[in-house]
Amino acid sequence: MSPIQSLLQDLHHRYSSLSEGKLASYIPELTKANPDWFGISVVTVDGQSFHVGDVDQQFTIQSISKVFVYGMALEDHGRDRVLKRVGVEPTGDPFNSLIRLDEASKRPDNPMVNAGAIATTSLITGEGPTERLNRLLAMFERYVGRDVYVDVPTFLSERATGHRNRAMAHLMLNFGMINGNIEEALDLYFQQCALLVTGRDLAGMAAALANRGTHPLTGIQAASPDYIREILSVMYTCGMYNFAGEWAYRVGIPAKSGVSGGILAVVPNQAGIAVFSPPLDENGNSVRGLRVLEDLSREYGLHLFDLSLGRCRFGEALLASDGEN
Ligand code: GLU
């Protein structure tokens, strides 16, 4: 067995009995997840894949969608226009915080917190809500390599209970931070969050980001290479809720997590990694996901600032590996 496959199996075995964490419950539909679901996937930029556990279990992408929609807004409007509407400062506040939305704030802090993500979604261009949704789905389809679907029960569940997100949108409208029809922007935001993916999909999506926008397994150009640097930068500084600083310090790779228990991580020029396990810690990050990624980063020297020899070990292990092609 290849060294990467065997390490993934070890990690899966090591953490499958870890029972800390709780399912997200503020979106009622998310409580239906099985806390035992646990999958780990790696897709390398040269097209090898390694999978263990529940990598074909579907779940809703939730906040991980913010990364890709940000990329789309950048492609639709360019960096300067997007920066005027959504900043790139980490907040250290919870993802659903309202406290920085006031008269004095010119724009939401960054596209990874909900306020910034709703503002980002409101920038997606298209004639009417159907065209905007279709454009968004087409973008995700390029990343996934097949048709994608919105999970309607989760969409409706969040739409019916997302008062906090609705409040943010109203505040932003009041302060002139977003324009247009906010009900439509919120619907599109709830739809993007309710998109169904698997861990296998997420690793491929991460690998496309690691590979300058081209999916290594399908060869499809999912995103323009022009904005990958911007996308990875906000993931690095803001992607892991209010654990983002500690994550950057300990694990050191751009990543984004979501409340359904997925974490997507990008090792630039090397690989995409995804872990899916629904129980979350108090910051909203998957408990098993954090442990697996911290161990993988340490084992293969993946931290971007690990300048020791360790940095090459992932590459060496890949040379010795023969993953699924
Ligand atoms: N749809 C969720 C919300 O807006 C996404 C949250 C998340 O995954 O962080 O609350």
XYZ file of C-alpha atoms and ligand atoms in Angstrom:
335
model
C 0.000 0.000 0.000
C 1.236 3.527 -0.747
C 2.543 5.521 2.226
C -0.171 8.173 1.832
C -3.002 5.629 1.728
C -1.614 3.864 4.752
C -1.253 7.118 6.716
C -4.848 8.091 5.862
C -6.037 4.707 7.078
C -4.067 5.099 10.302
C -5.529 8.555 10.888
C -9.028 7.321 10.178
C -8.549 4.470 12.602
C -6.939 6.744 15.213
C -9.770 9.297 15.261
C -12.895 7.300 14.453
C -13.424 6.596 18.150
C -13.029 10.267 19.107
C -16.499 11.234 20.251
C -16.086 14.923 21.157
C -18.098 17.658 19.487
C -21.731 18.341 18.650
C -23.774 18.484 15.478
C -24.780 21.976 14.367
C -28.428 22.414 15.274
C -29.303 26.014 14.428
C -30.257 24.809 10.941
C -32.735 22.087 11.960
C -32.011 19.882 8.947
C -28.342 19.496 9.959
C -29.281 17.552 13.087
C -30.168 14.611 10.838
C -26.474 13.922 10.134
C -24.897 10.776 11.528
C -22.127 11.774 13.959
C -20.135 8.675 12.951
C -19.725 9.709 9.303
C -16.012 10.163 8.756
C -14.118 10.362 5.482
C -10.692 11.595 4.414
C -9.703 12.289 0.791
C -6.570 13.548 -0.890
C -6.317 14.439 -4.598
C -2.903 15.471 -5.892
C -2.224 17.937 -8.678
C -0.745 15.114 -10.757
C -4.050 13.261 -10.582
C -3.596 10.646 -7.856
C -6.369 10.152 -5.308
C -6.440 8.532 -1.892
C -9.646 7.951 0.030
C -10.695 6.354 3.274
C -14.057 6.113 5.047
C -17.316 7.831 4.112
C -15.955 9.780 1.155
C -19.092 9.246 -0.945
C -21.543 10.379 1.715
C -23.384 13.469 0.486
C -23.712 16.503 2.741
C -24.423 20.198 2.251
C -21.341 22.275 1.544
C -22.380 25.195 3.825
C -19.658 27.784 4.428
C -17.137 26.044 2.201
C -19.182 27.447 -0.694
C -18.035 30.956 0.319
C -14.583 30.302 -1.094
C -15.861 29.473 -4.560
C -18.479 32.195 -4.712
C -15.798 34.710 -3.713
C -13.742 33.475 -6.653
C -16.727 33.950 -8.926
C -17.341 37.506 -7.670
C -13.673 38.294 -8.369
C -14.036 36.961 -11.897
C -17.286 38.895 -12.396
C -15.991 42.250 -11.123
C -12.218 42.235 -10.661
C -10.272 42.637 -7.460
C -10.662 46.368 -6.878
C -14.434 46.442 -7.179
C -14.848 43.420 -4.941
C -12.469 44.882 -2.357
C -14.617 48.013 -2.180
C -17.617 45.879 -1.206
C -16.015 43.208 0.996
C -12.792 43.559 3.001
C -10.118 40.972 3.742
C -9.532 41.516 7.467
C -9.874 38.564 9.831
C -12.283 39.374 12.665
C -11.704 36.933 15.485
C -15.483 37.084 15.968
C -17.885 34.212 15.361
C -18.918 33.652 11.740
C -22.427 34.949 12.321
C -21.465 38.034 14.291
C -23.435 41.223 13.810
C -21.328 43.416 16.022
C -19.170 45.005 13.346
C -22.095 46.024 11.181
C -22.744 49.624 12.091
C -22.762 53.136 10.683
C -18.983 53.336 10.840
C -18.290 50.192 8.874
C -17.930 50.657 5.141
C -18.105 46.999 4.191
C -18.213 43.597 5.850
C -14.818 42.468 7.139
C -14.133 39.502 4.888
C -15.915 37.064 2.558
C -15.636 34.079 4.941
C -17.915 35.466 7.670
C -21.627 35.370 6.908
C -22.084 39.110 6.407
C -19.220 39.204 3.906
C -20.422 36.063 2.198
C -23.943 37.436 1.750
C -22.471 40.657 0.332
C -20.272 38.559 -1.975
C -23.220 36.500 -3.181
C -25.133 39.712 -3.882
C -22.363 40.617 -6.370
C -22.944 37.572 -8.597
C -24.172 38.875 -11.933
C -27.072 37.584 -14.026
C -30.482 38.625 -15.318
C -32.708 37.611 -12.434
C -32.487 34.931 -9.757
C -32.702 31.929 -12.094
C -29.781 33.015 -14.220
C -27.713 33.820 -11.144
C -28.429 30.407 -9.629
C -27.626 28.685 -12.922
C -24.337 30.546 -13.231
C -23.435 29.593 -9.687
C -24.321 25.929 -10.247
C -22.333 25.898 -13.498
C -19.297 27.224 -11.616
C -19.625 24.462 -8.974
C -20.105 21.868 -11.717
C -16.776 22.844 -13.230
C -15.146 22.256 -9.831
C -16.923 18.969 -9.169
C -16.960 17.524 -12.681
C -20.635 16.505 -12.682
C -24.089 17.993 -12.160
C -24.667 19.419 -8.695
C -27.933 19.871 -6.810
C -29.305 22.001 -4.027
C -30.688 19.966 -1.131
C -34.159 21.488 -0.997
C -35.029 20.469 2.604
C -31.818 22.107 3.893
C -32.385 25.200 1.769
C -35.942 25.548 3.093
C -34.841 24.780 6.642
C -32.252 27.549 6.581
C -34.490 29.951 4.736
C -37.192 29.467 7.373
C -34.857 29.879 10.347
C -32.053 32.140 9.037
C -33.256 35.231 10.896
C -29.752 36.232 11.831
C -28.521 36.130 8.248
C -31.625 38.031 7.207
C -30.910 40.629 9.901
C -27.349 41.047 8.599
C -28.607 41.576 5.071
C -31.061 44.226 6.289
C -28.386 46.008 8.296
C -26.041 45.991 5.316
C -28.792 47.341 3.083
C -29.539 50.057 5.612
C -25.872 51.091 5.777
C -25.516 51.034 1.988
C -23.122 48.072 2.078
C -25.191 46.007 -0.356
C -27.680 46.945 -3.055
C -30.442 45.245 -4.893
C -33.007 42.748 -3.804
C -31.775 41.270 -0.546
C -34.396 38.503 -0.437
C -32.992 37.250 -3.737
C -29.419 37.539 -2.473
C -30.339 35.622 0.697
C -32.069 32.898 -1.300
C -29.020 32.501 -3.486
C -26.795 32.405 -0.385
C -28.988 29.750 1.279
C -28.990 27.766 -1.983
C -25.205 27.858 -2.326
C -24.890 26.645 1.289
C -27.336 23.779 0.623
C -25.407 22.406 -2.340
C -24.767 18.677 -2.015
C -21.170 17.447 -2.206
C -19.101 14.513 -0.991
C -15.660 14.452 0.621
C -14.330 13.061 -2.634
C -15.746 16.120 -4.452
C -14.263 18.546 -1.942
C -10.763 17.092 -2.262
C -10.995 17.502 -6.053
C -12.236 21.077 -5.656
C -9.328 21.818 -3.320
C -6.953 20.174 -5.792
C -8.257 22.466 -8.544
C -7.370 25.454 -6.345
C -3.943 23.901 -5.645
C -3.503 23.471 -9.401
C -4.162 27.103 -10.484
C -7.831 26.484 -11.204
C -7.646 23.311 -13.286
C -9.167 20.142 -11.850
C -6.432 17.502 -12.012
C -8.824 14.577 -12.541
C -11.128 16.071 -15.179
C -8.757 18.578 -16.777
C -11.573 21.143 -16.607
C -10.587 24.738 -15.950
C -12.867 25.455 -13.007
C -11.593 28.949 -12.290
C -9.328 31.478 -13.895
C -5.768 31.292 -12.524
C -5.909 35.090 -12.047
C -7.577 35.069 -8.623
C -6.366 31.855 -6.982
C -3.877 33.867 -4.959
C -6.647 36.087 -3.549
C -8.890 33.109 -2.773
C -6.137 31.212 -0.959
C -5.128 34.328 0.981
C -8.574 34.816 2.510
C -8.822 31.103 3.219
C -5.486 31.268 5.004
C -6.378 34.271 7.156
C -10.131 33.841 7.640
C -11.175 30.306 6.667
C -11.437 28.526 10.005
C -13.903 30.716 11.920
C -12.437 32.261 15.067
C -9.756 29.596 15.130
C -8.197 30.965 11.927
C -5.114 32.418 13.643
C -4.352 29.297 15.605
C -4.982 27.183 12.525
C -2.492 29.245 10.506
C 0.003 28.866 13.345
C -0.418 25.152 13.922
C -1.438 23.701 10.549
C -0.355 26.431 8.160
C -2.331 25.695 5.008
C -5.252 27.596 3.454
C -8.491 25.891 4.482
C -12.207 26.460 4.904
C -14.627 24.644 7.100
C -18.409 24.503 7.198
C -21.037 23.770 9.833
C -22.026 20.459 8.265
C -18.584 19.116 9.230
C -16.467 19.456 6.110
C -12.992 20.959 5.951
C -11.332 21.649 2.619
C -7.588 22.348 2.629
C -5.260 23.360 -0.178
C -1.565 22.552 -0.346
C -0.522 24.883 -3.172
C 1.018 23.123 -6.158
C 0.671 19.769 -4.400
C -2.757 18.554 -3.391
C -6.275 19.126 -2.149
C -7.383 17.498 1.095
C -10.902 17.078 2.484
C -12.100 15.709 5.779
C -15.762 15.202 6.566
C -17.009 14.438 10.082
C -20.092 16.289 11.386
C -19.410 16.793 15.142
C -18.090 20.337 15.676
C -16.081 22.053 18.385
C -17.102 25.332 20.005
C -15.718 27.353 17.065
C -17.747 25.387 14.518
C -14.874 23.297 13.126
C -15.065 19.528 12.694
C -13.313 17.952 15.698
C -11.937 14.975 13.786
C -11.182 17.176 10.777
C -8.897 19.416 12.841
C -7.010 16.455 14.285
C -6.529 14.731 10.944
C -5.301 17.870 9.209
C -2.998 18.829 12.041
C -1.426 15.344 11.961
C -1.157 15.318 8.160
C 0.471 18.746 8.165
C 2.993 17.695 10.798
C 3.702 14.312 9.226
C 4.333 15.684 5.742
C 5.695 19.110 6.654
C 2.815 20.849 4.866
C 2.906 24.094 6.904
C 3.647 26.838 4.384
C 6.350 28.223 6.648
C 7.933 24.934 7.515
C 11.248 25.638 5.866
C 12.938 22.527 7.158
C 13.547 19.422 5.074
C 10.146 18.161 6.182
C 8.566 20.349 3.514
C 9.681 17.923 0.807
C 8.321 14.829 2.433
C 4.836 15.035 0.926
C 6.439 15.182 -2.499
C 8.646 12.202 -1.692
C 5.741 10.180 -0.383
C 3.835 11.000 -3.543
C 6.644 9.740 -5.724
C 6.506 6.484 -3.798
C 2.715 6.312 -4.007
C 0.448 4.871 -6.540
C -2.955 6.359 -5.800
C -6.121 5.720 -7.752
C -5.892 7.552 -11.075
N -25.536 28.419 5.832
C -24.840 28.607 7.069
C -25.142 29.969 7.663
O -25.185 30.921 6.952
C -23.385 28.432 6.806
C -22.618 28.567 8.028
C -21.298 27.868 8.021
O -21.113 26.797 7.438
O -20.432 28.460 8.662
O -25.343 30.103 8.826
